[in-house]
Structure formats: structure tokens, C-alpha cells
PDB file of C-alpha atoms and ligand atoms in Angstrom:
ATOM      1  CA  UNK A   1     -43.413  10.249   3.323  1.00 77.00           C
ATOM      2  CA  UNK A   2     -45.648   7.696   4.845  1.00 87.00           C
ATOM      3  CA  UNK A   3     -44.708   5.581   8.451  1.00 84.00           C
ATOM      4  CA  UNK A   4     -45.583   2.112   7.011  1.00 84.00           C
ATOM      5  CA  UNK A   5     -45.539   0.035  10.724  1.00 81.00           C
ATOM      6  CA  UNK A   6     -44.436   0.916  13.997  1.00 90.00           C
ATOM      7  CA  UNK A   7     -43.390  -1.551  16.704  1.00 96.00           C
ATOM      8  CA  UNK A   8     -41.980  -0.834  20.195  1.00 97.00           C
ATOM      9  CA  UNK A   9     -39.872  -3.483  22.054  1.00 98.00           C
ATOM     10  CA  UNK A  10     -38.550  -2.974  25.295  1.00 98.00           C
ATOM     11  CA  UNK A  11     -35.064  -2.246  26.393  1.00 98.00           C
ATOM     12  CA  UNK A  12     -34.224  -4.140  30.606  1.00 98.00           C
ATOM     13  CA  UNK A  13     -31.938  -6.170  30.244  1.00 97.00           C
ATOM     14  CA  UNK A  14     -29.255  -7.574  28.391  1.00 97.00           C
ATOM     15  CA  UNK A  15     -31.248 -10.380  26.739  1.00 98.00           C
ATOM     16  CA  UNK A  16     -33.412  -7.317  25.534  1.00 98.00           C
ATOM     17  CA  UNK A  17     -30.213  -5.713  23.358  1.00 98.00           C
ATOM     18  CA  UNK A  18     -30.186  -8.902  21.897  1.00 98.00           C
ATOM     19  CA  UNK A  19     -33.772  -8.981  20.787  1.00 98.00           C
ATOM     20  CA  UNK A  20     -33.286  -5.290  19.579  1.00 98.00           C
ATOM     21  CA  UNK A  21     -30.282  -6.539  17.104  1.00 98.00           C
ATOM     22  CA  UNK A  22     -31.823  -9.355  15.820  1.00 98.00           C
ATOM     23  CA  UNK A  23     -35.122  -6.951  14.944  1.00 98.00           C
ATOM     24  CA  UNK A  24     -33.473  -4.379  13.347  1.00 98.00           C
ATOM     25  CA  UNK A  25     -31.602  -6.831  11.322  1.00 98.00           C
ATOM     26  CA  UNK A  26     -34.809  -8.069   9.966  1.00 98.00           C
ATOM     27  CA  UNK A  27     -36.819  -4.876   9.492  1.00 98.00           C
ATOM     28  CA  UNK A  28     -33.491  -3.706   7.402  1.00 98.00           C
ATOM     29  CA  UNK A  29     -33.354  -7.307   5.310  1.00 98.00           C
ATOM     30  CA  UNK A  30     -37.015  -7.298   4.715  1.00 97.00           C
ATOM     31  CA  UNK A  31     -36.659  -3.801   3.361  1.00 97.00           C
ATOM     32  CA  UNK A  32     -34.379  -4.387   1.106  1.00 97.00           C
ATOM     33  CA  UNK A  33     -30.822  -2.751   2.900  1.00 98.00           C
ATOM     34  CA  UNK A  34     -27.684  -4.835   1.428  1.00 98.00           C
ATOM     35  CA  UNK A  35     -25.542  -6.719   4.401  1.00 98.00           C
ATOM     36  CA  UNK A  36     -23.312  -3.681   5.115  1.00 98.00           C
ATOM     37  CA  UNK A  37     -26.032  -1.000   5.437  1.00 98.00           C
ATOM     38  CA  UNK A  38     -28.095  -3.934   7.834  1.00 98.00           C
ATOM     39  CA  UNK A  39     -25.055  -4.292   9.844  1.00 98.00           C
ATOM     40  CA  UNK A  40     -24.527  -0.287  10.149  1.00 98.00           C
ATOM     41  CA  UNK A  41     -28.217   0.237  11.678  1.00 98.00           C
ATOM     42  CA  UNK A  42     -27.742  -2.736  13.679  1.00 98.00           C
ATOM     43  CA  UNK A  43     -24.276  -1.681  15.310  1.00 98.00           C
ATOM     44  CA  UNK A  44     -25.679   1.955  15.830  1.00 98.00           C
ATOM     45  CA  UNK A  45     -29.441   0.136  17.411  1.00 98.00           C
ATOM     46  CA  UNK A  46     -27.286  -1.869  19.949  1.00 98.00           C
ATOM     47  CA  UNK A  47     -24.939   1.322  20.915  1.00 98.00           C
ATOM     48  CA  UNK A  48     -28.008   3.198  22.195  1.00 98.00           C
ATOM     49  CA  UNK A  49     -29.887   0.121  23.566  1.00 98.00           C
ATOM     50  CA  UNK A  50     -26.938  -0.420  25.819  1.00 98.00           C
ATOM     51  CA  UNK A  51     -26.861   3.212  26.705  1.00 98.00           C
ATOM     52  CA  UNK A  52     -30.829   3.233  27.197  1.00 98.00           C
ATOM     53  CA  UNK A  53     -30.340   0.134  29.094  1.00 98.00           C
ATOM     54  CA  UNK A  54     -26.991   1.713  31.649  1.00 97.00           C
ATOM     55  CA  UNK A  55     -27.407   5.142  31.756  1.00 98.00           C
ATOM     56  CA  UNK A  56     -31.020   5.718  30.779  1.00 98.00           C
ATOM     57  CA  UNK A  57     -32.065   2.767  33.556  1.00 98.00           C
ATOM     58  CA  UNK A  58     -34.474   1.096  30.985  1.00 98.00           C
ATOM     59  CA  UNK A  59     -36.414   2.129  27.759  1.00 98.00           C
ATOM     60  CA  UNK A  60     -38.164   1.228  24.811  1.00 98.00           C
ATOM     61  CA  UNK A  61     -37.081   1.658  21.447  1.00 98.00           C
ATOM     62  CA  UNK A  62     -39.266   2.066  18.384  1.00 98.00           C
ATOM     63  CA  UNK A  63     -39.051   0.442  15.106  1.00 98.00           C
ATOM     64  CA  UNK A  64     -40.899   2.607  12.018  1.00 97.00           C
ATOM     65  CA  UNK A  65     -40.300   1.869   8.356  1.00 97.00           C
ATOM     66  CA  UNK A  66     -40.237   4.723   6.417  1.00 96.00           C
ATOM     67  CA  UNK A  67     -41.679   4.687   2.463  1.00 90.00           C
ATOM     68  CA  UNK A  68     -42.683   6.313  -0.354  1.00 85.00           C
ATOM     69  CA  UNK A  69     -40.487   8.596  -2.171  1.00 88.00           C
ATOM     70  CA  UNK A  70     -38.022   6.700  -0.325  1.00 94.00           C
ATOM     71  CA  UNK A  71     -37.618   3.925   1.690  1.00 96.00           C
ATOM     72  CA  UNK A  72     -36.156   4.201   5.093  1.00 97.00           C
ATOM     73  CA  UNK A  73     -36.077   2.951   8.681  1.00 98.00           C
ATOM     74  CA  UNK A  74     -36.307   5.298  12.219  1.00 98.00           C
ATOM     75  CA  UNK A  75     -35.731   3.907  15.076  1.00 98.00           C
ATOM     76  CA  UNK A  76     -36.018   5.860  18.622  1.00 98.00           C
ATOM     77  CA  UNK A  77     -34.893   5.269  21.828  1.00 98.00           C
ATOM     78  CA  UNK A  78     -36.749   6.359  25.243  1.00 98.00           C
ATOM     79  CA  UNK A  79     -35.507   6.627  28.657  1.00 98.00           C
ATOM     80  CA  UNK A  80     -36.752   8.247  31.852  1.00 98.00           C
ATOM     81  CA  UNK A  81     -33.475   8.489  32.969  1.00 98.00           C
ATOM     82  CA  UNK A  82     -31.058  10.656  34.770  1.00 98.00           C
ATOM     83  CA  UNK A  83     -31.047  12.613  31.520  1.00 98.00           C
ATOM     84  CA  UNK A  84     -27.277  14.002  29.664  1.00 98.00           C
ATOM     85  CA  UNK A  85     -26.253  17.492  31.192  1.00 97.00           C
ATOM     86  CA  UNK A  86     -24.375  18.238  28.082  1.00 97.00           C
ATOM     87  CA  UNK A  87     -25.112  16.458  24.970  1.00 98.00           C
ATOM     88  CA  UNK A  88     -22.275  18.579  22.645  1.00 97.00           C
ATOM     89  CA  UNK A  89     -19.641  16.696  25.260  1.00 97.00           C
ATOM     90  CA  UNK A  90     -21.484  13.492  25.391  1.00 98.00           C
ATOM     91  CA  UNK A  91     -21.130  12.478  21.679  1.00 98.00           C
ATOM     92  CA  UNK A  92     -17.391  13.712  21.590  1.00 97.00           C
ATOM     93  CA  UNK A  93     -15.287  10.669  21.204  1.00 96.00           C
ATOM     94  CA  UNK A  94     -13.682   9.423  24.270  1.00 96.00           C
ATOM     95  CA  UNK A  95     -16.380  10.998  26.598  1.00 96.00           C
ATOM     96  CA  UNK A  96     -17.481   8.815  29.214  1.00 97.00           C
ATOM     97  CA  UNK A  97     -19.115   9.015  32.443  1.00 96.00           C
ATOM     98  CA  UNK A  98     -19.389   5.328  32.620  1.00 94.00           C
ATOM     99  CA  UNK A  99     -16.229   2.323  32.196  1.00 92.00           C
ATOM    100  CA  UNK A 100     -16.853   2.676  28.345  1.00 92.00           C
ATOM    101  CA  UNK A 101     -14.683   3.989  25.658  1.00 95.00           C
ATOM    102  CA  UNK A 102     -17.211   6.992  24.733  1.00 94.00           C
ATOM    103  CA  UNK A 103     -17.278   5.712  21.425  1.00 96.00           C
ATOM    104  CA  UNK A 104     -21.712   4.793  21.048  1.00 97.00           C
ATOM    105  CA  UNK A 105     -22.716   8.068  20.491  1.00 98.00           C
ATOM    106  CA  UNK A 106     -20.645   9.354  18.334  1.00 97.00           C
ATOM    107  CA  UNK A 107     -20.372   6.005  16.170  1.00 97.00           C
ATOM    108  CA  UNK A 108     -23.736   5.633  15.966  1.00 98.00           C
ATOM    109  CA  UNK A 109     -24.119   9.689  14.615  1.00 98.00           C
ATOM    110  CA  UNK A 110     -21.893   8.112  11.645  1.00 98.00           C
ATOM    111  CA  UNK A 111     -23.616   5.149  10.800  1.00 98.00           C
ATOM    112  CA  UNK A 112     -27.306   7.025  10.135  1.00 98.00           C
ATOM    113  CA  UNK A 113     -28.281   9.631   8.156  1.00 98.00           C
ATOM    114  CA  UNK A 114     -30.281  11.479  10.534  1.00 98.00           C
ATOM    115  CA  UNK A 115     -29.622  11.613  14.202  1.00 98.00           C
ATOM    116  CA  UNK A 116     -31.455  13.467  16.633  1.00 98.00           C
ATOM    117  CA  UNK A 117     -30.969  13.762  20.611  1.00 98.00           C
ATOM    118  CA  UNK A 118     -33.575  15.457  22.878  1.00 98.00           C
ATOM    119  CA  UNK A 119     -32.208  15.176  26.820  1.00 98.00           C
ATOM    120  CA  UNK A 120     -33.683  17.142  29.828  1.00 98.00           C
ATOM    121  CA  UNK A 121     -31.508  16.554  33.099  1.00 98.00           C
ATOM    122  CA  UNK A 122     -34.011  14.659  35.566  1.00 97.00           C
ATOM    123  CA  UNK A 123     -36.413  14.223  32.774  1.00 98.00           C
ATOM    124  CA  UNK A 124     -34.657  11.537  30.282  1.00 98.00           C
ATOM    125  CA  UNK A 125     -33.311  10.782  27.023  1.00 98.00           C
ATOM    126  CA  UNK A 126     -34.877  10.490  23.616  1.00 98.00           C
ATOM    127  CA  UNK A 127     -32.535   9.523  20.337  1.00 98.00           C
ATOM    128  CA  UNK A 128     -34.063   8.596  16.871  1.00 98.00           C
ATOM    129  CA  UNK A 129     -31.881   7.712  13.953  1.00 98.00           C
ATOM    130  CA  UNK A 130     -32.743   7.224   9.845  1.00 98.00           C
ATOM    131  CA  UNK A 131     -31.368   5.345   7.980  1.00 98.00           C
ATOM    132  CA  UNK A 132     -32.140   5.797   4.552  1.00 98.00           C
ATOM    133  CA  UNK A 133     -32.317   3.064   1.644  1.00 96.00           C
TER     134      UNK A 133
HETATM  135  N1  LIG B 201     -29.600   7.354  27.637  1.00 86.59           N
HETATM  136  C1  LIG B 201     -28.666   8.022  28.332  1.00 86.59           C
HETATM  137  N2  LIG B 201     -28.989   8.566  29.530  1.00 86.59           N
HETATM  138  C2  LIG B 201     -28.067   9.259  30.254  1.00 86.59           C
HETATM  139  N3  LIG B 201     -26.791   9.449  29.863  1.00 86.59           N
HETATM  140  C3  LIG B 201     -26.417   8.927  28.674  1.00 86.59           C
HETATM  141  C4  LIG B 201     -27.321   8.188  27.851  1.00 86.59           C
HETATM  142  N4  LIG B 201     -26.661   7.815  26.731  1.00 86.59           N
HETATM  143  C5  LIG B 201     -25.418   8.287  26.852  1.00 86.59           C
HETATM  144  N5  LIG B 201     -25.246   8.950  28.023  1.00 86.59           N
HETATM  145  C6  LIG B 201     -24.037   9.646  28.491  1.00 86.59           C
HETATM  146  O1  LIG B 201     -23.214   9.930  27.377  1.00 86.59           O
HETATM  147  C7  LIG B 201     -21.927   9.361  27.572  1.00 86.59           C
HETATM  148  C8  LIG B 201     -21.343   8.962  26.236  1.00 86.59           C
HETATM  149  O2  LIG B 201     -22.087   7.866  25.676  1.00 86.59           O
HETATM  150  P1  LIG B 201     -21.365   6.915  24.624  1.00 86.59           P
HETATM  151  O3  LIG B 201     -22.312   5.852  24.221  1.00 86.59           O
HETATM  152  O4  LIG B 201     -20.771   7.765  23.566  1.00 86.59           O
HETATM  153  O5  LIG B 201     -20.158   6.305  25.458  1.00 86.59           O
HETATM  154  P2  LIG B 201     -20.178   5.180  26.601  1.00 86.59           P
HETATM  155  O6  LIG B 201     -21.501   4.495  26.631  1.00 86.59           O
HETATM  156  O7  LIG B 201     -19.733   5.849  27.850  1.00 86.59           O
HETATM  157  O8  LIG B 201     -19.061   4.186  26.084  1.00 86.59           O
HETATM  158  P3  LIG B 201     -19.206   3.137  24.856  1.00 86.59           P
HETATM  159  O9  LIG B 201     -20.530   3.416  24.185  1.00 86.59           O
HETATM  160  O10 LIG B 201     -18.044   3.437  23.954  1.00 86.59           O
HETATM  161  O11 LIG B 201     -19.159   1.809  25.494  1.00 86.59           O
HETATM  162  C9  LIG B 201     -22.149   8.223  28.545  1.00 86.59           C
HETATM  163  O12 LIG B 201     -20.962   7.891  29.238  1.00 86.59           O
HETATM  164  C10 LIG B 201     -23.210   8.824  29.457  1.00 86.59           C
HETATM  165  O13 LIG B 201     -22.648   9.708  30.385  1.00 86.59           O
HETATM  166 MG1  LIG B 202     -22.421   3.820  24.906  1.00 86.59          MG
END
């Protein structure tokens, strides 16, 4: 497997989730992903912005393409945040520490094919997600 380009865009502010969308929509067109598969990276890419952005305080997120047997995109997010004491309870549905639904996590786990969450209390959060082709 080869990592074809890498990007990293930052994730402040609101405006910045936006960006983040409209990206991964384009890295998924331009690689070929029909609408539905586009639409299931983007919805999972905008879940953990927002939770990079209000829990994590701020992040980045990277954008890799994947190729060669198969074509893919990975995307990770990065926070220096507060960190998750207990990730098994975080991605249950309907866990919240915040005024969401405690749906991100979770929904995002179903919309990738790979999902992987590193957290260290006081240290931050790291997620990355694939999404294969
Ligand atoms: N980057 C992060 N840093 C610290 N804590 C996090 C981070 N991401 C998620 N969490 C914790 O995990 C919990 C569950 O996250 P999840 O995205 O599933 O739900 P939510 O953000 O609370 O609500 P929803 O996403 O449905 O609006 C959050 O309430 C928060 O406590
Ligand atoms: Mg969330």
C-alpha cells in the first residue's frame, strides 16, 4: 500500500468543520467514491471535527489517500486535549459528557472501515478512520 498525498488542515473553529467537509468531499470525488460512500466519510469527518473542535479544544486533521492494491482514504484527527478517560463508554450510543446526543463516535465507527482511537487523559486524542474504495 502506498500513501499517495497527505494534507493537514486545521480544526478552531466552526468555519474550519466546514472547510474539513467540503475537503473530504473532494478527496473522495476525485478518487473515484460514488455519492453515498462521499457522503458517509464526510458525515463521519465532520462528527470528529466537531468533537476535536469541543472537547479536544482544537486540532488538525489529516487527509492521506491510500492506493495501490486498493484505493482508499485515512483521515486522522489530533487534539491536545483533556483526553477520554474511558473510550469503551465514550463510543456507546447515548454517551455524552457534553449537550450532544452521544451519537459521533459511534456513527462515525459505522460509516468507515477502519477506526482507530488512541486517548491518554491529560495528554489528548488521536482518531484515524479508512475508508476503503
Ligand atoms: N476529542 C475528544 N477529546 C475529549 N473527549 C472527547 C473527544 N471526542 C469525544 N469525546 C468524549 O466522548 C463523548 C462521546 O462523543 P460523541 O461524539 O459520541 O458524542 P457527543 O459529541 O457528546 O454528541 P454528538 O456527537 O451526538 O453530538 C463526548 O461527549 C466526550 O466526552
Ligand atoms: Mg460528537
Amino acid at each position: 500500500m502506498a500513501v499517495v498525498s497527505t494534507e493537514s488542515l486545521p480544526i478552531k473553529s466552526e468555519p474550519d468543520v466546514v472547510t474539513v467537509r467540503r475537503r473530504v468531499r473532494e478527496v473522495t470525488a476525485q478518487l473515484g467514491f460514488g455519492l453515498v460512500d462521499q457522503t458517509k466519510v464526510v458525515t463521519a469527518a465532520s462528527e470528529l471535527a466537531r468533537n476535536t473542535m469541543i472537547y479536544g479544544g482544537g486540532g488538525v486533521m489529516s487527509v492521506e489517500t491510500l492506493n495501490g492494491p486498493r484505493t482508499g482514504i485515512r483521515l486522522t484527527f489530533e487534539d491536545n486535549g483533556p483526553g477520554i478517560a474511558d473510550v469503551e463508554m465514550a463510543l456507546r450510543d447515548g454517551f455524552t459528557t457534553g449537550s450532544g446526543l452521544g451519537l459521533g463516535l459511534g456513527g462515525s465507527k459505522r460509516l468507515v472501515n477502519d477506526f482507530q482511537i488512541l486517548s491518554r487523559v491529560g495528554q489528548g486524542t488521536r482518531v484515524t478512520i479508512t475508508r476503503w474504495k
